[in-house]
Tab-separated table of C-alpha atoms in Angstrom:
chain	number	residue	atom	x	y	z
T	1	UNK	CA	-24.686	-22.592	-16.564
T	2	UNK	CA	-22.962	-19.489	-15.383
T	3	UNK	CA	-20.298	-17.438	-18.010
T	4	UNK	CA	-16.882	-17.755	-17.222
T	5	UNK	CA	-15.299	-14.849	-15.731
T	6	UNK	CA	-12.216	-13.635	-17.368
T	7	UNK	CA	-9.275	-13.454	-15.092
T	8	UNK	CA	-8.947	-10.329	-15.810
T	9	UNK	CA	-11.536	-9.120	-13.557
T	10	UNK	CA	-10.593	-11.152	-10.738
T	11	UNK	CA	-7.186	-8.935	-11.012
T	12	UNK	CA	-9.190	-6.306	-10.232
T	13	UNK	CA	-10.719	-7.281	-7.258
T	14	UNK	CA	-7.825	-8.743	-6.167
T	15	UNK	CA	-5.765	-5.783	-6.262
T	16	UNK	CA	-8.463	-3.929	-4.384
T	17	UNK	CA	-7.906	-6.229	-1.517
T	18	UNK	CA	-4.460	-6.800	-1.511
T	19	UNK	CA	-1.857	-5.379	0.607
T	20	UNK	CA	1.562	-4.813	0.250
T	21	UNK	CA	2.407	-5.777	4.032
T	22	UNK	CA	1.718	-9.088	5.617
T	23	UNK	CA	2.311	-9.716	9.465
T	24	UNK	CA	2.658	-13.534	9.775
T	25	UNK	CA	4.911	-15.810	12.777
T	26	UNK	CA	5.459	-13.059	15.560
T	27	UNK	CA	8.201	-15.278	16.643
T	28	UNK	CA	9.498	-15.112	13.923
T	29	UNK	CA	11.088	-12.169	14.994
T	30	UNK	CA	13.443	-13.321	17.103
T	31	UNK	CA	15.120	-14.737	13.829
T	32	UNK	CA	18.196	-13.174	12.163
T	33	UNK	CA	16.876	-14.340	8.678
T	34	UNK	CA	20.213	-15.609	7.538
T	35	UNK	CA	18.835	-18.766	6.189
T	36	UNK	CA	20.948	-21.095	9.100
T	37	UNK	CA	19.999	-24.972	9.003
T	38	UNK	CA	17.713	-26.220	11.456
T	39	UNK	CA	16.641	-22.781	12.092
T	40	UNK	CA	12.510	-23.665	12.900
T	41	UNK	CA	12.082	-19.867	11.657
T	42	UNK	CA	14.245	-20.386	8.273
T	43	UNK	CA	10.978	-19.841	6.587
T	44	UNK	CA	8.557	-18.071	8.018
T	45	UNK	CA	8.977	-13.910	8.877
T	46	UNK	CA	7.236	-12.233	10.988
T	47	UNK	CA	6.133	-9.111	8.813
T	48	UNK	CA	6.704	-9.377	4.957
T	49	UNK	CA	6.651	-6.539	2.864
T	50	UNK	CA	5.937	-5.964	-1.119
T	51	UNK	CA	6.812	-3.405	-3.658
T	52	UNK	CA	2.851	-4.214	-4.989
T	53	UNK	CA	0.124	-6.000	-3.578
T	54	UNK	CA	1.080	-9.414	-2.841
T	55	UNK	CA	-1.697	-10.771	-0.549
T	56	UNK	CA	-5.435	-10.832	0.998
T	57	UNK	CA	-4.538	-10.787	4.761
T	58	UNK	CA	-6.903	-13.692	6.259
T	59	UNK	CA	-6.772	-11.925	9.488
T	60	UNK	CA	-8.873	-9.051	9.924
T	61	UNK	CA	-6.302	-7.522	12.038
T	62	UNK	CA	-3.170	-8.796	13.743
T	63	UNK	CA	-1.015	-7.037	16.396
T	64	UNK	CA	2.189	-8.456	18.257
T	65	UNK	CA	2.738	-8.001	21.854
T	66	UNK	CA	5.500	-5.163	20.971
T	67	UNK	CA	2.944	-3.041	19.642
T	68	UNK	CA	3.080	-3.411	15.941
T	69	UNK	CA	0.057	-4.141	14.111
T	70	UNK	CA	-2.136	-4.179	10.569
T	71	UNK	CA	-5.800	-4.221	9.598
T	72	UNK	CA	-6.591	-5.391	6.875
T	73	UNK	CA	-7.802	-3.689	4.181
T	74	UNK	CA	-11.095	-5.898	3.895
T	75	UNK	CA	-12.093	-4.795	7.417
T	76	UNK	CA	-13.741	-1.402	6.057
T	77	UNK	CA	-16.199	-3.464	4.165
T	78	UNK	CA	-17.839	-4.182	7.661
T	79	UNK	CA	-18.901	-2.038	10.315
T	80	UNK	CA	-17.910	-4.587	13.615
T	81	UNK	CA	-18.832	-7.944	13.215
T	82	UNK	CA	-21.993	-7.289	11.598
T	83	UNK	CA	-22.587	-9.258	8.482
T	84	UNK	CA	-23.367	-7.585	5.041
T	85	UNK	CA	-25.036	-8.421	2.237
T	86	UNK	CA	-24.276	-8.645	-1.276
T	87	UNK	CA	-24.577	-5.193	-2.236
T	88	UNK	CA	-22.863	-3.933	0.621
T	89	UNK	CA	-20.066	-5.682	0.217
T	90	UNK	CA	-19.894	-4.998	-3.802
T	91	UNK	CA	-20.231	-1.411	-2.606
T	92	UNK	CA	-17.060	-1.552	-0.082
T	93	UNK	CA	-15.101	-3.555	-2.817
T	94	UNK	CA	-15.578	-0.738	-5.349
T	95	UNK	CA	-14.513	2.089	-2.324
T	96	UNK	CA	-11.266	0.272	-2.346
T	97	UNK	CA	-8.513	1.871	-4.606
T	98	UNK	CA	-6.960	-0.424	-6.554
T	99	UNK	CA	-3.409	-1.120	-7.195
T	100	UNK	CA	-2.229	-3.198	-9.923
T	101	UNK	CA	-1.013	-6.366	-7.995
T	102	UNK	CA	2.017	-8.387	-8.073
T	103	UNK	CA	1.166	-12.178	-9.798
T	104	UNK	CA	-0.813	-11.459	-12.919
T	105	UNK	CA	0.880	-10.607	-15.902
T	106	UNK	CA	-0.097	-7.476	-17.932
T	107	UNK	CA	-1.146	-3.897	-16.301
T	108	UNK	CA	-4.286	-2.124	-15.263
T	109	UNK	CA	-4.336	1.620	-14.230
T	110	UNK	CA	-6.952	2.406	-11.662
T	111	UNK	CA	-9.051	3.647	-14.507
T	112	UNK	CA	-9.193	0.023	-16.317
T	113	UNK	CA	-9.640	-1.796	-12.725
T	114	UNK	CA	-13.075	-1.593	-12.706
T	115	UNK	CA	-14.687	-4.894	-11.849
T	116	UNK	CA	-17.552	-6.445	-13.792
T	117	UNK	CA	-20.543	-6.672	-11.570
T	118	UNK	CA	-20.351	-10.690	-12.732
T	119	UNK	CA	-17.289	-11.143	-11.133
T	120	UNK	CA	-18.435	-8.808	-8.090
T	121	UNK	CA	-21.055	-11.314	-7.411
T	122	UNK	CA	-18.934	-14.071	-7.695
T	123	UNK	CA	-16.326	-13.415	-5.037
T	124	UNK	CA	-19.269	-12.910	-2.759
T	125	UNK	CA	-20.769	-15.766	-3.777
T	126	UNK	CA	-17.667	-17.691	-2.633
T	127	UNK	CA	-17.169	-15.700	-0.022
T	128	UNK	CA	-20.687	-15.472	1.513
T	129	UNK	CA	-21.135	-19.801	0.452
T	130	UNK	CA	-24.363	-18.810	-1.538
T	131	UNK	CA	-26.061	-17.697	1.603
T	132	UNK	CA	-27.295	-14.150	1.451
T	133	UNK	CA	-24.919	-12.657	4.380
T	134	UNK	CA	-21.230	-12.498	4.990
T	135	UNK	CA	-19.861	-11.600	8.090
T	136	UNK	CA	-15.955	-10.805	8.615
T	137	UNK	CA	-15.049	-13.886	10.489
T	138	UNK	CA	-16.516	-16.141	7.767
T	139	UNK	CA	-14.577	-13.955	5.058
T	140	UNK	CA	-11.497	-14.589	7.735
T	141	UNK	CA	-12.332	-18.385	7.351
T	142	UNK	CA	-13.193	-18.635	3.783
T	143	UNK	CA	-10.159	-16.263	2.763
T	144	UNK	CA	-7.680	-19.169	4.353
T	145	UNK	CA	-9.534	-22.190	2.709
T	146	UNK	CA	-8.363	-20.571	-0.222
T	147	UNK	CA	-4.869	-20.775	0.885
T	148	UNK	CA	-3.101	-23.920	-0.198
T	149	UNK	CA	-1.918	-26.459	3.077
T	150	UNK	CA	1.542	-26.128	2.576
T	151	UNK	CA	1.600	-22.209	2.251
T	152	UNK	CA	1.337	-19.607	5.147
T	153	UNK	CA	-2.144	-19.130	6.214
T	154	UNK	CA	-2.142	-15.585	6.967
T	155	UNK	CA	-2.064	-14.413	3.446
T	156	UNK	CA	-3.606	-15.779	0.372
T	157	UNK	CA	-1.903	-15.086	-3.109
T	158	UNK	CA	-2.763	-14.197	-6.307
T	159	UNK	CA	-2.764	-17.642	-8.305
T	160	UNK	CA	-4.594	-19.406	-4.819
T	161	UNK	CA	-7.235	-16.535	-4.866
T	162	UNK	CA	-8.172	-16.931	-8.878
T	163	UNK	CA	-7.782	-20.728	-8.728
T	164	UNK	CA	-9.698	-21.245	-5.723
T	165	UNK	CA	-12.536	-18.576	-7.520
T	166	UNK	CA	-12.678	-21.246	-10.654
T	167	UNK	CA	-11.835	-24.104	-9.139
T	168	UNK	CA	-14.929	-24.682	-7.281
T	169	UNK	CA	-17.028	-23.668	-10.299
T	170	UNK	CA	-15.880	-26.435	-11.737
T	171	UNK	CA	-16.419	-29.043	-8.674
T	172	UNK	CA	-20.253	-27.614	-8.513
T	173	UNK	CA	-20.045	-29.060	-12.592
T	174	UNK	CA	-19.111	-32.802	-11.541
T	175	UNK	CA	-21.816	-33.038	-8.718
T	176	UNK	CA	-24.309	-32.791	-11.779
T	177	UNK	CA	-22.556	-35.620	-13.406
T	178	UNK	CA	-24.277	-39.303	-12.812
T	179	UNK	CA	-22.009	-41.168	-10.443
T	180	UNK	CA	-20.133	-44.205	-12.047
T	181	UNK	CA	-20.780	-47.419	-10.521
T	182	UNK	CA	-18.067	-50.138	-10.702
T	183	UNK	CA	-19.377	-53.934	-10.406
């Protein structure tokens, strides 16, 4: 059996990854955002914005026909669509300043953010699905699994990210477990 990983050091991958901007509905736009009934926009926004890093971006980039557009930070951990392996990708995550992120309680200066190489291995674990390669439209994909059905799927927060990281941890558990048969 694997150790736990402590939260804490999923905070500080998570706030290596996380961005404070968010492009989501690009017609969304053409809302005014004053919350009107029946208004098929009421909740969704085309670009969403943070004081601190709010989300992973499961796009890679995104651009709207009037010209504005965001990569992602996680795009630098690939060079095209060419997939990387574990230690590249531990590699890019550490090259990533961190920012202490908005969802977990407590604070980390850049100096504390340092992830354990546990938890490192880990998120590419999840990432990558145990195979040995990850390549950035399978971290795209895998990034908006993570994302619970009823929220946006362009950006996946803080509690989805670190429940989705131990949640499946403990699914991989049960399959050891000797089925029940009812008669």
């Amino acid at each position: 059996a694997r150790m736990a990983i402590e939260e804490v050091e999923y905070v500080k991958i998570f706030g290596r990854l996380g961005e404070k901007t968010l492009m989501g509905d690009a017609s969304a736009g053409a809302c005014c955002h004053s919350g009107c009934d029946n208004c098929e926009w009421r909740y969704s926004f085309d670009i969403m914005q943070s004081a601190r890093p709010k989300w992973i971006p499961t796009y890679r980039e995104c651009k709207f026909e009037d010209g504005r557009e965001h990569v992602a930070k996680w795009s630098s951990l690939f060079e095209g669509d060419e997939p990387v392996d574990k230690q590249a990708f531990i590699d890019g995550i550490l090259d990533l300043k961190f920012e202490m992120p908005l969802g977990p309680s407590g604070f980390l200066t850049a100096k504390q953010a340092v992830p354990s190489q546990e938890a490192l291995e880990m998120v590419f674990f999840k990432l990558a699905k145990g195979k040995p390669t990850l390549t950035p439209r399978q971290m795209g994909m895998r990034l908006k699994k993570m994302v619970p059905p009823t929220m946006d799927p362009t950006g996946l927060m803080w509690t989805d990210f670190v429940c989705a990281l131990q949640e499946e941890d403990e699914e991989e558990e049960i399959e050891e477990l000797e089925p029940i048969v009812i008669n």
